[in-house]
């Protein structure tokens, strides 16, 4: 992409607060964006070939939304965690194995999408985020859901298409969790904590495509309690 085209994009972004440059084969984060650190509210650089997010990302202190879907990121810089106003972070289809240690400092974060990466566990850093609504960790390499998940504040957690065979019973203590998606994993029925049904806030549990027949779920203790929540929620949205 020529300099003049980039310049035009920068001028537009200065006026609108939105910088969107997708599918242009970019191999690096445009350095020129640093002229707009106080203007930008939204950056979308999805469908490029960016391998590295530079530390200067931490300077965009007014950024609310950052999308880098389908790039070649293998790690994220700690500086990303300085974005105190960031509400939406989309990083689907990269090569991320873990999140920065300070990720829990992204205190305004509401939506986090990490589908199609190489995570092997549910990152414990997510438990410090108080405003999380939706966390998408589908299509990763997660094998178990650890005890720390009990402190997760999300309303919806998507773990579809992982390799999960074990789930901590602590998941039923998540204070706001209403939707839990576990489709196409490696769960035996005996590994599904019954407290998810009998003693949690979860009103939608999606478990198709595991190592048991769905109708067997109905035989579990607590299924009736779960159905009460499921039906009450359905009525609310009907």
Short mmCIF file of C-alpha atoms in Angstrom, two decimals:
data_model
loop_
_atom_site.label_atom_id
_atom_site.label_comp_id
_atom_site.label_asym_id
_atom_site.label_seq_id
_atom_site.Cartn_x
_atom_site.Cartn_y
_atom_site.Cartn_z
CA UNK A 1 0.00 0.00 0.00
CA UNK A 2 1.37 3.41 -1.01
CA UNK A 3 2.17 6.21 1.40
CA UNK A 4 -0.49 8.46 -0.07
CA UNK A 5 -3.18 5.86 0.66
CA UNK A 6 -1.96 5.51 4.23
CA UNK A 7 -1.91 9.28 4.58
CA UNK A 8 -5.53 9.50 3.45
CA UNK A 9 -6.48 6.83 6.02
CA UNK A 10 -4.66 8.75 8.74
CA UNK A 11 -6.42 11.99 7.86
CA UNK A 12 -9.81 10.29 8.00
CA UNK A 13 -8.89 8.65 11.30
CA UNK A 14 -7.92 11.99 12.77
CA UNK A 15 -11.44 13.25 12.12
CA UNK A 16 -13.41 10.11 12.97
CA UNK A 17 -11.33 8.48 15.70
CA UNK A 18 -11.52 5.24 13.72
CA UNK A 19 -8.57 3.65 11.90
CA UNK A 20 -9.57 0.63 9.83
CA UNK A 21 -7.18 -1.04 7.43
CA UNK A 22 -8.11 -4.67 6.86
CA UNK A 23 -6.95 -7.26 4.35
CA UNK A 24 -4.09 -5.16 2.98
CA UNK A 25 -1.25 -7.63 3.61
CA UNK A 26 0.35 -5.38 6.24
CA UNK A 27 3.29 -7.09 7.91
CA UNK A 28 3.66 -4.55 10.70
CA UNK A 29 1.64 -2.19 12.83
CA UNK A 30 1.68 1.21 11.04
CA UNK A 31 4.20 3.35 12.96
CA UNK A 32 2.49 6.52 11.69
CA UNK A 33 -0.47 5.77 13.90
CA UNK A 34 1.46 7.13 16.88
CA UNK A 35 0.64 10.64 15.64
CA UNK A 36 -2.95 9.84 16.58
CA UNK A 37 -2.53 8.41 20.06
CA UNK A 38 -4.96 10.92 21.54
CA UNK A 39 -7.50 10.76 18.66
CA UNK A 40 -8.11 7.09 18.14
CA UNK A 41 -11.01 5.25 19.77
CA UNK A 42 -11.03 2.28 17.37
CA UNK A 43 -8.26 0.43 15.54
CA UNK A 44 -9.08 -2.47 13.21
CA UNK A 45 -6.15 -4.16 11.47
CA UNK A 46 -7.79 -7.55 10.93
CA UNK A 47 -6.89 -9.93 8.08
CA UNK A 48 -3.31 -8.78 7.67
CA UNK A 49 0.05 -10.46 8.32
CA UNK A 50 1.17 -8.58 11.42
CA UNK A 51 3.53 -10.66 13.56
CA UNK A 52 4.28 -8.17 16.31
CA UNK A 53 2.32 -5.56 18.20
CA UNK A 54 4.82 -2.83 19.15
CA UNK A 55 5.10 -1.41 22.70
CA UNK A 56 3.76 1.91 21.39
CA UNK A 57 0.27 0.33 21.50
CA UNK A 58 0.31 1.32 25.18
CA UNK A 59 0.20 5.01 24.23
CA UNK A 60 -3.32 4.90 22.76
CA UNK A 61 -4.87 5.82 26.08
CA UNK A 62 -8.35 6.60 24.68
CA UNK A 63 -8.67 3.39 22.67
CA UNK A 64 -11.98 1.58 23.24
CA UNK A 65 -11.82 -1.11 20.58
CA UNK A 66 -8.89 -3.03 19.10
CA UNK A 67 -9.29 -5.73 16.45
CA UNK A 68 -6.41 -7.78 15.07
CA UNK A 69 -8.26 -10.89 13.92
CA UNK A 70 -6.49 -13.23 11.51
CA UNK A 71 -2.95 -11.95 11.78
CA UNK A 72 0.24 -13.78 12.80
CA UNK A 73 0.65 -12.64 16.41
CA UNK A 74 2.47 -15.11 18.66
CA UNK A 75 2.60 -12.87 21.75
CA UNK A 76 1.21 -9.60 23.09
CA UNK A 77 3.34 -6.84 24.64
CA UNK A 78 2.87 -5.96 28.34
CA UNK A 79 2.27 -2.36 27.18
CA UNK A 80 -1.12 -3.43 25.82
CA UNK A 81 -2.23 -3.72 29.44
CA UNK A 82 -1.99 0.07 29.89
CA UNK A 83 -5.15 0.62 27.83
CA UNK A 84 -7.46 1.52 30.70
CA UNK A 85 -10.37 2.47 28.44
CA UNK A 86 -10.26 -0.62 26.20
CA UNK A 87 -13.67 -2.32 26.14
CA UNK A 88 -13.42 -4.65 23.16
CA UNK A 89 -10.45 -6.78 22.13
CA UNK A 90 -10.69 -9.15 19.15
CA UNK A 91 -7.68 -11.40 18.51
CA UNK A 92 -9.28 -14.39 16.79
CA UNK A 93 -7.18 -16.49 14.43
CA UNK A 94 -3.67 -15.73 15.66
CA UNK A 95 -0.97 -17.93 17.24
CA UNK A 96 -1.22 -16.77 20.86
CA UNK A 97 -0.20 -19.23 23.57
CA UNK A 98 -0.68 -16.97 26.58
CA UNK A 99 -1.66 -13.49 27.71
CA UNK A 100 0.65 -10.88 29.28
CA UNK A 101 1.00 -11.14 33.06
CA UNK A 102 -0.58 -7.70 33.57
CA UNK A 103 -3.63 -8.46 31.39
CA UNK A 104 -5.87 -8.08 34.45
CA UNK A 105 -5.17 -4.34 34.37
CA UNK A 106 -7.42 -3.87 31.33
CA UNK A 107 -10.10 -2.84 33.79
CA UNK A 108 -12.74 -1.62 31.29
CA UNK A 109 -12.69 -4.77 29.13
CA UNK A 110 -16.15 -6.13 28.30
CA UNK A 111 -15.63 -8.35 25.27
CA UNK A 112 -12.63 -10.57 24.65
CA UNK A 113 -12.36 -12.86 21.61
CA UNK A 114 -9.45 -15.27 21.38
CA UNK A 115 -11.00 -17.93 19.20
CA UNK A 116 -8.61 -19.96 17.05
CA UNK A 117 -5.37 -19.45 18.97
CA UNK A 118 -3.08 -21.88 20.82
CA UNK A 119 -4.08 -21.32 24.44
CA UNK A 120 -3.75 -24.40 26.63
CA UNK A 121 -5.65 -23.16 29.66
CA UNK A 122 -8.21 -20.55 30.69
CA UNK A 123 -5.91 -17.60 31.52
CA UNK A 124 -6.09 -16.77 35.24
CA UNK A 125 -5.51 -13.07 34.39
CA UNK A 126 -9.15 -12.91 33.23
CA UNK A 127 -10.37 -13.33 36.79
CA UNK A 128 -9.33 -9.80 37.74
CA UNK A 129 -11.57 -8.22 35.09
CA UNK A 130 -14.75 -6.97 36.73
CA UNK A 131 -16.72 -5.83 33.68
CA UNK A 132 -16.30 -8.81 31.37
CA UNK A 133 -19.44 -9.80 29.52
CA UNK A 134 -18.29 -12.21 26.83
CA UNK A 135 -15.14 -14.32 26.67
CA UNK A 136 -14.61 -16.43 23.56
CA UNK A 137 -11.86 -19.05 23.94
CA UNK A 138 -13.26 -21.48 21.36
CA UNK A 139 -10.99 -23.39 18.95
CA UNK A 140 -7.93 -23.42 21.19
CA UNK A 141 -6.04 -26.32 22.81
CA UNK A 142 -7.50 -26.06 26.30
CA UNK A 143 -7.59 -29.41 28.11
CA UNK A 144 -8.87 -28.51 31.54
CA UNK A 145 -10.68 -25.67 33.25
CA UNK A 146 -8.81 -24.78 36.49
CA UNK A 147 -10.08 -23.76 39.94
CA UNK A 148 -9.30 -20.09 39.31
CA UNK A 149 -12.26 -19.99 36.87
CA UNK A 150 -14.55 -19.61 39.90
CA UNK A 151 -13.55 -15.95 40.11
CA UNK A 152 -14.36 -15.19 36.48
CA UNK A 153 -16.90 -12.35 36.21
CA UNK A 154 -18.03 -13.04 32.64
CA UNK A 155 -21.68 -13.51 31.66
CA UNK A 156 -20.84 -15.78 28.74
CA UNK A 157 -17.89 -18.15 28.39
CA UNK A 158 -17.36 -19.94 25.08
CA UNK A 159 -15.09 -22.99 25.25
CA UNK A 160 -16.40 -24.80 22.17
CA UNK A 161 -14.01 -26.92 20.10
CA UNK A 162 -11.21 -27.38 22.60
CA UNK A 163 -9.90 -30.63 24.12
CA UNK A 164 -11.47 -30.22 27.55
CA UNK A 165 -11.81 -33.41 29.58
CA UNK A 166 -11.85 -31.86 33.06
CA UNK A 167 -13.72 -28.92 34.56
CA UNK A 168 -13.25 -27.55 38.05
CA UNK A 169 -16.39 -27.63 40.18
CA UNK A 170 -15.51 -23.99 40.98
CA UNK A 171 -17.08 -22.96 37.69
CA UNK A 172 -20.47 -23.16 39.38
CA UNK A 173 -19.39 -20.32 41.70
CA UNK A 174 -18.95 -17.78 38.87
CA UNK A 175 -21.13 -14.92 40.13
CA UNK A 176 -22.42 -13.70 36.75
CA UNK A 177 -21.99 -16.68 34.43
CA UNK A 178 -25.24 -17.31 32.54
CA UNK A 179 -24.05 -18.96 29.31
CA UNK A 180 -21.47 -21.76 29.23
CA UNK A 181 -20.57 -23.26 25.85
CA UNK A 182 -18.65 -26.54 25.88
CA UNK A 183 -19.60 -28.06 22.54
CA UNK A 184 -17.22 -30.46 20.77
CA UNK A 185 -14.84 -31.21 23.62
CA UNK A 186 -13.69 -34.49 25.22
CA UNK A 187 -16.00 -34.54 28.24
CA UNK A 188 -17.33 -37.71 29.80
CA UNK A 189 -20.64 -37.16 31.61
CA UNK A 190 -18.97 -38.05 34.93
CA UNK A 191 -16.54 -35.14 34.43
CA UNK A 192 -19.30 -32.54 34.21
CA UNK A 193 -19.75 -31.07 37.72
CA UNK A 194 -23.39 -31.58 38.73
CA UNK A 195 -23.25 -28.29 40.64
CA UNK A 196 -23.34 -26.53 37.22
CA UNK A 197 -26.91 -27.80 37.02
CA UNK A 198 -27.99 -27.74 40.66
CA UNK A 199 -26.15 -24.81 42.12
CA UNK A 200 -25.04 -22.13 39.65
CA UNK A 201 -26.36 -19.09 37.77
CA UNK A 202 -25.92 -20.85 34.41
CA UNK A 203 -29.14 -20.83 32.41
CA UNK A 204 -27.73 -22.03 29.09
CA UNK A 205 -25.37 -24.99 29.04
CA UNK A 206 -24.33 -26.12 25.55
CA UNK A 207 -22.60 -29.51 25.63
CA UNK A 208 -23.39 -31.17 22.29
CA UNK A 209 -20.58 -33.12 20.64
CA UNK A 210 -18.89 -34.55 23.73
CA UNK A 211 -18.38 -38.18 24.80
CA UNK A 212 -21.92 -38.70 26.08
CA UNK A 213 -25.46 -38.60 24.75
CA UNK A 214 -27.28 -35.37 25.51
CA UNK A 215 -30.32 -37.23 26.83
CA UNK A 216 -28.13 -38.64 29.63
CA UNK A 217 -27.81 -35.09 30.95
CA UNK A 218 -31.49 -35.24 31.93
CA UNK A 219 -30.78 -38.09 34.34
CA UNK A 220 -28.37 -35.99 36.42
CA UNK A 221 -29.31 -34.67 39.81
CA UNK A 222 -30.00 -30.97 39.49
CA UNK A 223 -31.23 -31.11 35.89
CA UNK A 224 -34.71 -29.91 36.95
CA UNK A 225 -33.21 -26.91 38.72
CA UNK A 226 -31.22 -26.09 35.60
CA UNK A 227 -34.35 -26.36 33.45
CA UNK A 228 -36.15 -23.90 35.73
CA UNK A 229 -33.42 -21.32 35.11
CA UNK A 230 -33.34 -22.16 31.41
CA UNK A 231 -37.10 -21.70 31.04
CA UNK A 232 -37.20 -18.52 33.15
CA UNK A 233 -34.48 -17.00 30.96
CA UNK A 234 -36.26 -18.03 27.77
CA UNK A 235 -39.46 -16.33 28.96
CA UNK A 236 -37.54 -13.17 29.76
CA UNK A 237 -36.26 -12.93 26.19
CA UNK A 238 -39.41 -14.18 24.49
#
